[in-house]
Short mmCIF file of C-alpha atoms in Angstrom, two decimals:
data_model
loop_
_atom_site.label_atom_id
_atom_site.label_comp_id
_atom_site.label_asym_id
_atom_site.label_seq_id
_atom_site.Cartn_x
_atom_site.Cartn_y
_atom_site.Cartn_z
CA MET A 1 109.73 82.71 102.22
CA PHE A 2 107.47 85.06 101.17
CA LYS A 3 104.17 85.14 102.67
CA ASN A 4 102.22 88.73 101.86
CA LEU A 5 104.15 91.47 99.19
CA MET A 6 103.19 94.16 98.54
CA VAL A 7 104.49 95.61 94.87
CA TYR A 8 106.55 98.75 94.37
CA ARG A 9 108.41 99.98 91.37
CA VAL A 10 111.86 101.22 90.81
CA GLY A 11 112.37 104.57 89.20
CA GLN A 12 115.48 103.50 86.25
CA GLU A 13 117.85 105.59 87.17
CA TRP A 14 118.79 103.57 90.93
CA GLN A 15 121.51 101.11 89.29
CA PRO A 16 123.42 100.12 92.40
CA THR A 17 125.68 97.23 92.18
CA VAL A 18 125.57 94.07 95.13
CA GLU A 19 128.03 95.52 96.85
CA GLN A 20 126.63 99.87 97.81
CA ILE A 21 124.12 97.92 99.45
CA GLU A 22 125.81 95.91 101.35
CA ASP A 23 127.40 99.61 101.99
CA SER A 24 124.59 100.77 102.72
CA LEU A 25 122.91 98.35 104.23
CA ALA A 26 126.22 98.09 107.55
CA LYS A 27 125.34 101.39 108.57
CA THR A 28 122.27 100.64 110.47
CA THR A 29 123.11 96.53 111.38
CA PHE A 30 120.52 95.21 113.28
CA VAL A 31 121.79 95.32 117.24
CA GLU A 32 119.26 93.90 120.57
CA THR A 33 117.23 96.81 122.66
CA GLY A 34 118.96 97.99 125.47
CA ALA A 35 117.31 98.16 128.39
CA THR A 36 115.47 100.92 128.60
CA GLN A 37 114.76 101.32 124.92
CA GLN A 38 111.01 100.06 122.94
CA GLN A 39 112.63 99.42 119.39
CA SER A 40 115.18 98.00 117.78
CA MET A 41 115.27 97.79 114.31
CA GLY A 42 118.10 97.04 111.12
CA TRP A 43 118.97 94.91 108.37
CA ALA A 44 120.33 91.31 109.33
CA PRO A 45 121.93 88.45 107.04
CA PRO A 46 118.91 86.52 105.43
CA ARG A 47 120.34 83.48 105.49
CA GLY A 48 120.59 84.01 109.27
CA ILE A 49 123.87 82.94 109.65
CA GLU A 50 126.12 86.09 111.99
CA HIS A 51 128.56 87.81 109.73
CA ALA A 52 127.45 86.64 106.08
CA PRO A 53 126.69 88.69 104.16
CA LEU A 54 122.93 91.76 104.25
CA ILE A 55 121.93 91.36 100.92
CA GLU A 56 122.42 87.86 98.78
CA ASP A 57 121.64 87.61 95.44
CA ILE A 58 120.05 84.40 94.12
CA GLY A 59 119.56 83.99 90.38
CA GLY A 60 119.37 88.39 90.42
CA HIS A 61 117.23 88.39 92.22
CA TRP A 62 118.74 90.77 95.32
CA LEU A 63 117.17 89.52 98.95
CA LEU A 64 117.54 91.35 102.40
CA LYS A 65 116.13 91.18 105.30
CA LEU A 66 115.62 93.65 108.45
CA MET A 67 114.43 92.20 112.03
CA ILE A 68 112.89 93.97 114.46
CA GLU A 69 113.09 93.87 117.79
CA GLN A 70 110.34 95.48 120.63
CA ARG A 71 110.04 95.61 124.58
CA VAL A 72 106.74 93.94 125.06
CA LEU A 73 104.96 95.54 127.66
CA PRO A 74 101.23 95.81 128.69
CA SER A 75 99.66 99.61 129.06
CA SER A 76 98.00 97.57 132.44
CA VAL A 77 101.22 97.08 133.47
CA VAL A 78 101.72 100.75 133.06
CA LYS A 79 98.43 101.90 133.89
CA ARG A 80 98.86 99.64 137.08
CA ARG A 81 102.61 101.56 138.32
CA THR A 82 100.98 104.56 136.83
CA ASP A 83 98.11 104.74 139.96
CA GLU A 84 100.62 103.03 142.27
CA MET A 85 102.95 106.13 142.15
CA ALA A 86 100.16 108.69 141.64
CA GLU A 87 98.27 107.06 144.77
CA ARG A 88 101.74 107.67 146.98
CA ILE A 89 101.63 111.06 146.11
CA GLU A 90 98.24 112.10 146.93
CA ALA A 91 99.08 110.01 150.14
CA GLU A 92 102.10 112.81 150.45
CA THR A 93 101.05 115.50 149.24
CA GLY A 94 96.47 115.43 150.03
CA ARG A 95 96.58 116.20 146.15
CA LYS A 96 96.08 114.09 143.31
CA PRO A 97 98.87 114.65 140.61
CA GLY A 98 97.43 116.63 138.12
CA LYS A 99 96.85 115.89 134.02
CA LYS A 100 100.59 116.94 133.16
CA GLN A 101 102.48 115.21 135.86
CA THR A 102 100.31 112.01 135.45
CA LYS A 103 101.94 111.78 132.33
CA ASP A 104 105.48 112.47 133.66
CA LEU A 105 104.43 109.26 135.97
CA LYS A 106 103.59 107.93 132.62
CA GLU A 107 106.49 107.97 131.33
CA GLN A 108 108.64 106.94 134.67
CA ALA A 109 106.84 103.91 134.82
CA THR A 110 107.43 103.49 131.56
CA LEU A 111 111.10 103.42 131.86
CA GLU A 112 111.18 102.11 134.61
CA LEU A 113 109.36 98.71 132.74
CA LEU A 114 110.61 98.23 130.27
CA PRO A 115 114.24 96.64 131.53
CA MET A 116 112.14 93.81 133.22
CA ALA A 117 110.48 93.31 130.06
CA PHE A 118 110.06 90.57 127.54
CA THR A 119 111.50 90.98 124.05
CA LYS A 120 109.97 89.62 120.60
CA GLN A 121 111.76 89.50 117.17
CA SER A 122 110.57 89.72 114.60
CA ALA A 123 111.99 89.84 110.19
CA ILE A 124 110.64 91.77 106.77
CA ARG A 125 111.76 90.25 103.68
CA VAL A 126 113.06 92.36 101.06
CA TRP A 127 113.32 91.34 97.82
CA ILE A 128 114.66 93.14 94.96
CA ALA A 129 114.09 92.34 90.79
CA PRO A 130 116.51 94.39 89.48
CA ALA A 131 115.65 93.18 86.12
CA GLN A 132 112.77 94.22 86.17
CA ARG A 133 112.71 97.20 87.48
CA LEU A 134 110.43 95.69 91.06
CA LEU A 135 110.26 96.03 94.66
CA MET A 136 108.85 93.55 96.70
CA ILE A 137 108.15 93.39 100.89
CA ASP A 138 106.89 90.89 102.72
CA ALA A 139 104.58 92.74 105.54
CA GLY A 140 101.44 91.90 107.33
CA SER A 141 100.09 95.10 106.62
CA ALA A 142 100.60 98.37 105.06
CA SER A 143 101.37 100.86 107.57
CA ARG A 144 104.81 98.75 108.08
CA ALA A 145 105.74 98.27 104.82
CA GLU A 146 105.49 101.94 104.55
CA GLU A 147 108.15 102.05 107.27
CA VAL A 148 110.21 100.11 105.42
CA VAL A 149 110.17 102.18 102.59
CA THR A 150 111.21 105.07 104.42
CA LEU A 151 113.74 103.06 105.92
CA LEU A 152 115.12 102.05 102.27
CA ILE A 153 114.59 105.19 100.75
CA LYS A 154 116.60 107.23 103.33
CA GLU A 155 119.33 104.90 103.62
CA LEU A 156 120.21 103.56 99.26
CA PRO A 157 121.22 106.60 97.88
CA GLY A 158 119.18 107.45 94.90
CA LEU A 159 116.23 104.73 95.32
CA ASN A 160 112.76 106.36 94.31
CA LEU A 161 109.54 104.13 94.56
CA HIS A 162 105.82 104.06 94.56
CA LEU A 163 103.00 101.91 94.52
CA ILE A 164 102.34 99.53 91.43
CA GLN A 165 98.95 100.78 89.70
CA THR A 166 96.76 99.17 87.19
CA ALA A 167 94.49 100.47 85.19
CA GLU A 168 91.47 98.58 86.95
CA ALA A 169 90.57 98.30 90.31
CA PRO A 170 91.34 95.42 91.84
CA ALA A 171 87.56 95.90 94.01
CA THR A 172 86.29 96.02 90.35
CA CYS A 173 88.15 93.53 88.68
CA MET A 174 86.86 90.70 91.88
CA ALA A 175 83.29 91.53 91.31
CA ALA A 176 83.50 90.99 87.93
CA TRP A 177 85.02 87.99 88.06
CA LEU A 178 82.72 87.18 90.37
CA MET A 179 79.15 87.80 88.49
CA ASP A 180 80.63 86.03 85.50
CA GLY A 181 82.22 83.16 87.27
CA VAL A 182 85.62 84.10 84.93
CA PRO A 183 88.75 85.42 86.36
CA PRO A 184 91.56 86.41 84.30
CA GLU A 185 93.60 83.09 82.22
CA GLY A 186 95.57 80.86 84.25
CA PHE A 187 93.60 81.62 87.61
CA THR A 188 90.87 80.01 89.57
CA ILE A 189 88.90 81.22 92.02
CA ASP A 190 89.08 79.57 95.30
CA ARG A 191 87.07 79.03 98.50
CA GLU A 192 87.10 82.20 100.34
CA CYS A 193 86.53 85.76 100.05
CA GLU A 194 85.16 88.78 102.27
CA LEU A 195 82.75 91.70 100.49
CA LYS A 196 81.85 95.12 102.63
CA SER A 197 79.42 97.51 102.31
CA VAL A 198 80.25 101.37 100.80
CA ASP A 199 77.33 102.62 102.60
CA GLU A 200 77.52 104.49 106.12
CA MET A 201 76.64 100.39 107.85
CA LYS A 202 79.77 99.09 106.67
CA SER A 203 78.33 95.54 107.05
CA VAL A 204 80.55 92.72 106.50
CA VAL A 205 80.03 89.25 104.62
CA ARG A 206 82.69 86.98 105.03
CA TYR A 207 83.22 83.28 103.03
CA ALA A 208 85.69 80.41 104.20
CA ARG A 209 85.79 76.61 103.01
CA HIS A 210 82.39 77.79 100.46
CA SER A 211 81.89 78.08 97.21
CA LEU A 212 81.52 81.37 95.12
CA ASP A 213 80.10 80.37 92.55
CA ILE A 214 76.64 80.72 94.18
CA GLU A 215 73.66 82.83 93.70
CA GLU A 216 74.08 84.57 97.12
CA VAL A 217 77.17 85.57 96.49
CA ARG A 218 75.76 87.83 92.68
CA GLN A 219 72.68 88.84 94.54
CA HIS A 220 75.24 90.60 97.68
CA LEU A 221 77.42 92.38 94.61
CA SER A 222 74.08 93.63 93.33
CA GLY A 223 73.40 95.02 96.39
CA GLY A 224 76.23 97.45 96.66
CA LYS A 225 78.35 95.26 98.80
CA SER A 226 82.48 95.39 96.90
CA PRO A 227 85.07 92.41 97.44
CA THR A 228 88.33 93.41 99.48
CA ARG A 229 89.21 90.09 99.56
CA LEU A 230 89.30 87.07 97.32
CA ALA A 231 91.83 84.02 97.39
CA MET A 232 92.80 82.95 94.00
CA THR A 233 95.02 80.49 92.60
CA TRP A 234 97.36 80.68 89.10
CA ARG A 235 98.17 78.45 86.67
CA ASP A 236 97.58 75.06 89.90
CA ARG A 237 100.64 76.24 91.14
CA VAL A 238 100.33 79.44 93.81
CA SER A 239 97.56 80.24 95.98
CA PHE A 240 97.33 83.76 97.35
CA MET A 241 94.77 86.17 98.28
CA LEU A 242 94.46 89.48 95.95
CA THR A 243 93.19 92.35 98.19
CA ASP A 244 91.35 95.42 97.18
CA THR A 245 94.48 97.37 97.51
CA LEU A 246 97.15 95.22 95.17
CA GLN A 247 98.97 93.61 98.59
CA ILE A 248 99.16 89.77 97.66
CA LYS A 249 98.84 88.03 101.03
CA LYS A 250 98.83 84.17 102.41
CA ILE A 251 100.97 83.54 99.87
CA SER A 252 101.14 79.43 99.66
CA PHE A 253 103.13 76.85 96.78
CA LEU A 254 101.81 74.12 95.89
CA ASP A 255 103.63 71.00 96.18
CA VAL A 256 103.89 70.75 92.03
CA VAL A 257 106.01 73.84 92.27
CA PHE A 258 108.48 71.41 94.79
CA GLU A 259 108.71 68.86 92.97
CA GLY A 260 112.20 67.31 92.24
CA ARG A 261 113.44 69.80 95.46
CA ASP A 262 116.10 67.29 97.56
CA SER A 263 118.36 69.39 99.86
CA SER A 264 119.34 68.65 103.06
CA ASP A 265 121.75 70.81 103.84
CA LYS A 266 120.87 74.40 104.94
CA ASP A 267 122.28 76.94 102.54
CA GLU A 268 121.68 75.25 99.76
CA ALA A 269 117.57 74.78 100.95
CA PHE A 270 117.79 78.77 101.03
CA ASP A 271 119.98 79.07 97.76
CA ALA A 272 117.04 76.54 96.06
CA ASP A 273 113.94 78.25 98.37
CA ALA A 274 114.57 81.47 97.08
CA ALA A 275 114.91 80.19 93.66
CA ILE A 276 111.41 78.70 93.57
CA ALA A 277 109.90 81.15 95.34
CA THR A 278 111.44 84.89 93.06
CA GLY A 279 110.78 82.06 90.23
CA GLU A 280 107.38 81.27 90.08
CA LEU A 281 105.88 84.80 91.63
CA CYS A 282 108.17 87.59 89.05
CA LYS A 283 105.60 84.96 86.18
CA LEU A 284 102.74 85.57 88.51
CA ILE A 285 103.07 89.01 89.55
CA PRO A 286 102.98 90.35 85.65
CA ASP A 287 100.33 87.95 84.95
CA LEU A 288 98.56 89.72 87.79
CA ILE A 289 98.60 93.00 86.95
CA ASP A 290 97.87 92.24 83.40
CA GLY A 291 94.06 90.67 84.64
CA LEU A 292 93.67 93.82 86.64
CA GLY A 293 94.25 95.89 83.03
CA GLY A 294 97.75 96.48 83.27
CA GLU A 295 99.69 98.92 85.00
CA HIS A 296 98.71 102.31 85.21
CA ASP A 297 100.96 104.01 82.63
CA PHE A 298 101.66 107.23 84.77
CA LEU A 299 104.08 108.84 81.35
CA ALA A 300 101.58 108.10 79.86
CA ALA A 301 99.10 109.84 81.57
CA GLY A 302 101.01 113.39 82.19
CA ALA A 303 101.18 113.27 78.37
CA ALA A 304 97.64 113.23 78.02
CA LEU A 305 97.42 116.01 80.63
CA ALA A 306 99.59 118.57 79.31
CA GLU A 307 97.89 118.13 75.46
CA LEU A 308 94.58 119.79 76.60
CA PRO A 309 94.18 122.96 75.47
CA ALA A 310 94.79 125.86 77.96
CA VAL A 311 92.18 127.92 79.28
CA ALA A 312 92.06 130.97 79.63
CA THR A 313 90.16 132.33 82.67
CA ARG A 314 88.65 129.15 85.64
CA PRO A 315 86.08 130.21 88.50
CA ALA A 316 87.96 130.26 91.56
CA ASN A 317 84.94 127.59 93.08
CA GLU A 318 85.67 124.78 90.36
CA ALA A 319 87.96 122.02 90.83
CA GLN A 320 91.32 121.72 89.41
CA PRO A 321 92.39 118.06 87.37
CA ALA A 322 94.73 116.39 89.86
CA THR A 323 98.13 115.32 88.33
CA ALA A 324 99.87 112.74 87.35
CA GLY A 325 102.62 110.83 88.63
CA SER A 326 106.35 110.99 87.03
CA ALA A 327 107.52 106.81 87.70
CA GLU A 328 107.54 105.42 84.26
CA PRO A 329 106.93 101.54 84.17
CA ALA A 330 109.37 99.03 82.82
CA PRO A 331 108.09 96.43 80.13
CA TRP A 332 107.63 93.07 82.56
CA ASP A 333 110.85 90.05 81.45
#
């Protein structure tokens, strides 16, 4: 059900009901792209059944689905049509179109070609765990996740989110685990990782289906390379890829998780899969955060800064201390 997760902390003041969220999402339901529209985005029933609710409550976990449809128009096709139009103008007037006119021709070519373009649909799942004050977005990239966050904040009144941050940087922890071969309790290191240098060369070394408990890996780390991805397994139940930006990617539930699940009914299968995924990941995520030193306490950091003695004067060129955020982390259930 989930493949990649970005994890956000929900502000304590946001406590809506399922009905309130349903009403808010209903204002921007998914509609297919128009003939000259490049992209359409809107909310659709998570079950994939027409006219079903836009939010599903499965055991206290709320599931949403954002549908995106794009018209696929290769840039090479647009360029070819733009060149044809420019050549016709040159033949008729005896002069080549200028930069501004060429830009207008490109826009005209795009509008002309869009109705003939194929459409491609994709879906992004959003999972809200209100009891834990967490919101997870199943997006393949941070930029796409931020688009969804912007849309959610716009459409759900009072919603306040910040990306989970840990006390220790994921790259620092992953390097330590690879150096000493000791990951956090409950986790094992798998056979895939990516190491990248931080110098101007930006050299990259990737291991796939390869033991990582070798001297070569430790030499790369000692030489200044930093882990950007590391494959891991949690309690022999869930495998995933951890990134240096705290993304949880390539999530895969192992066979033991699905023991006893036997349902041919589509609705029952959706409920069972959702319950399994949220149940497992709601335990994995706090264990992972604990393994990274715990969640960064913004309130404590802010209080510590507030207690610093006041400085009467400060040189104009001296750096000012950074201020901490105001979001408050909640204890895990």
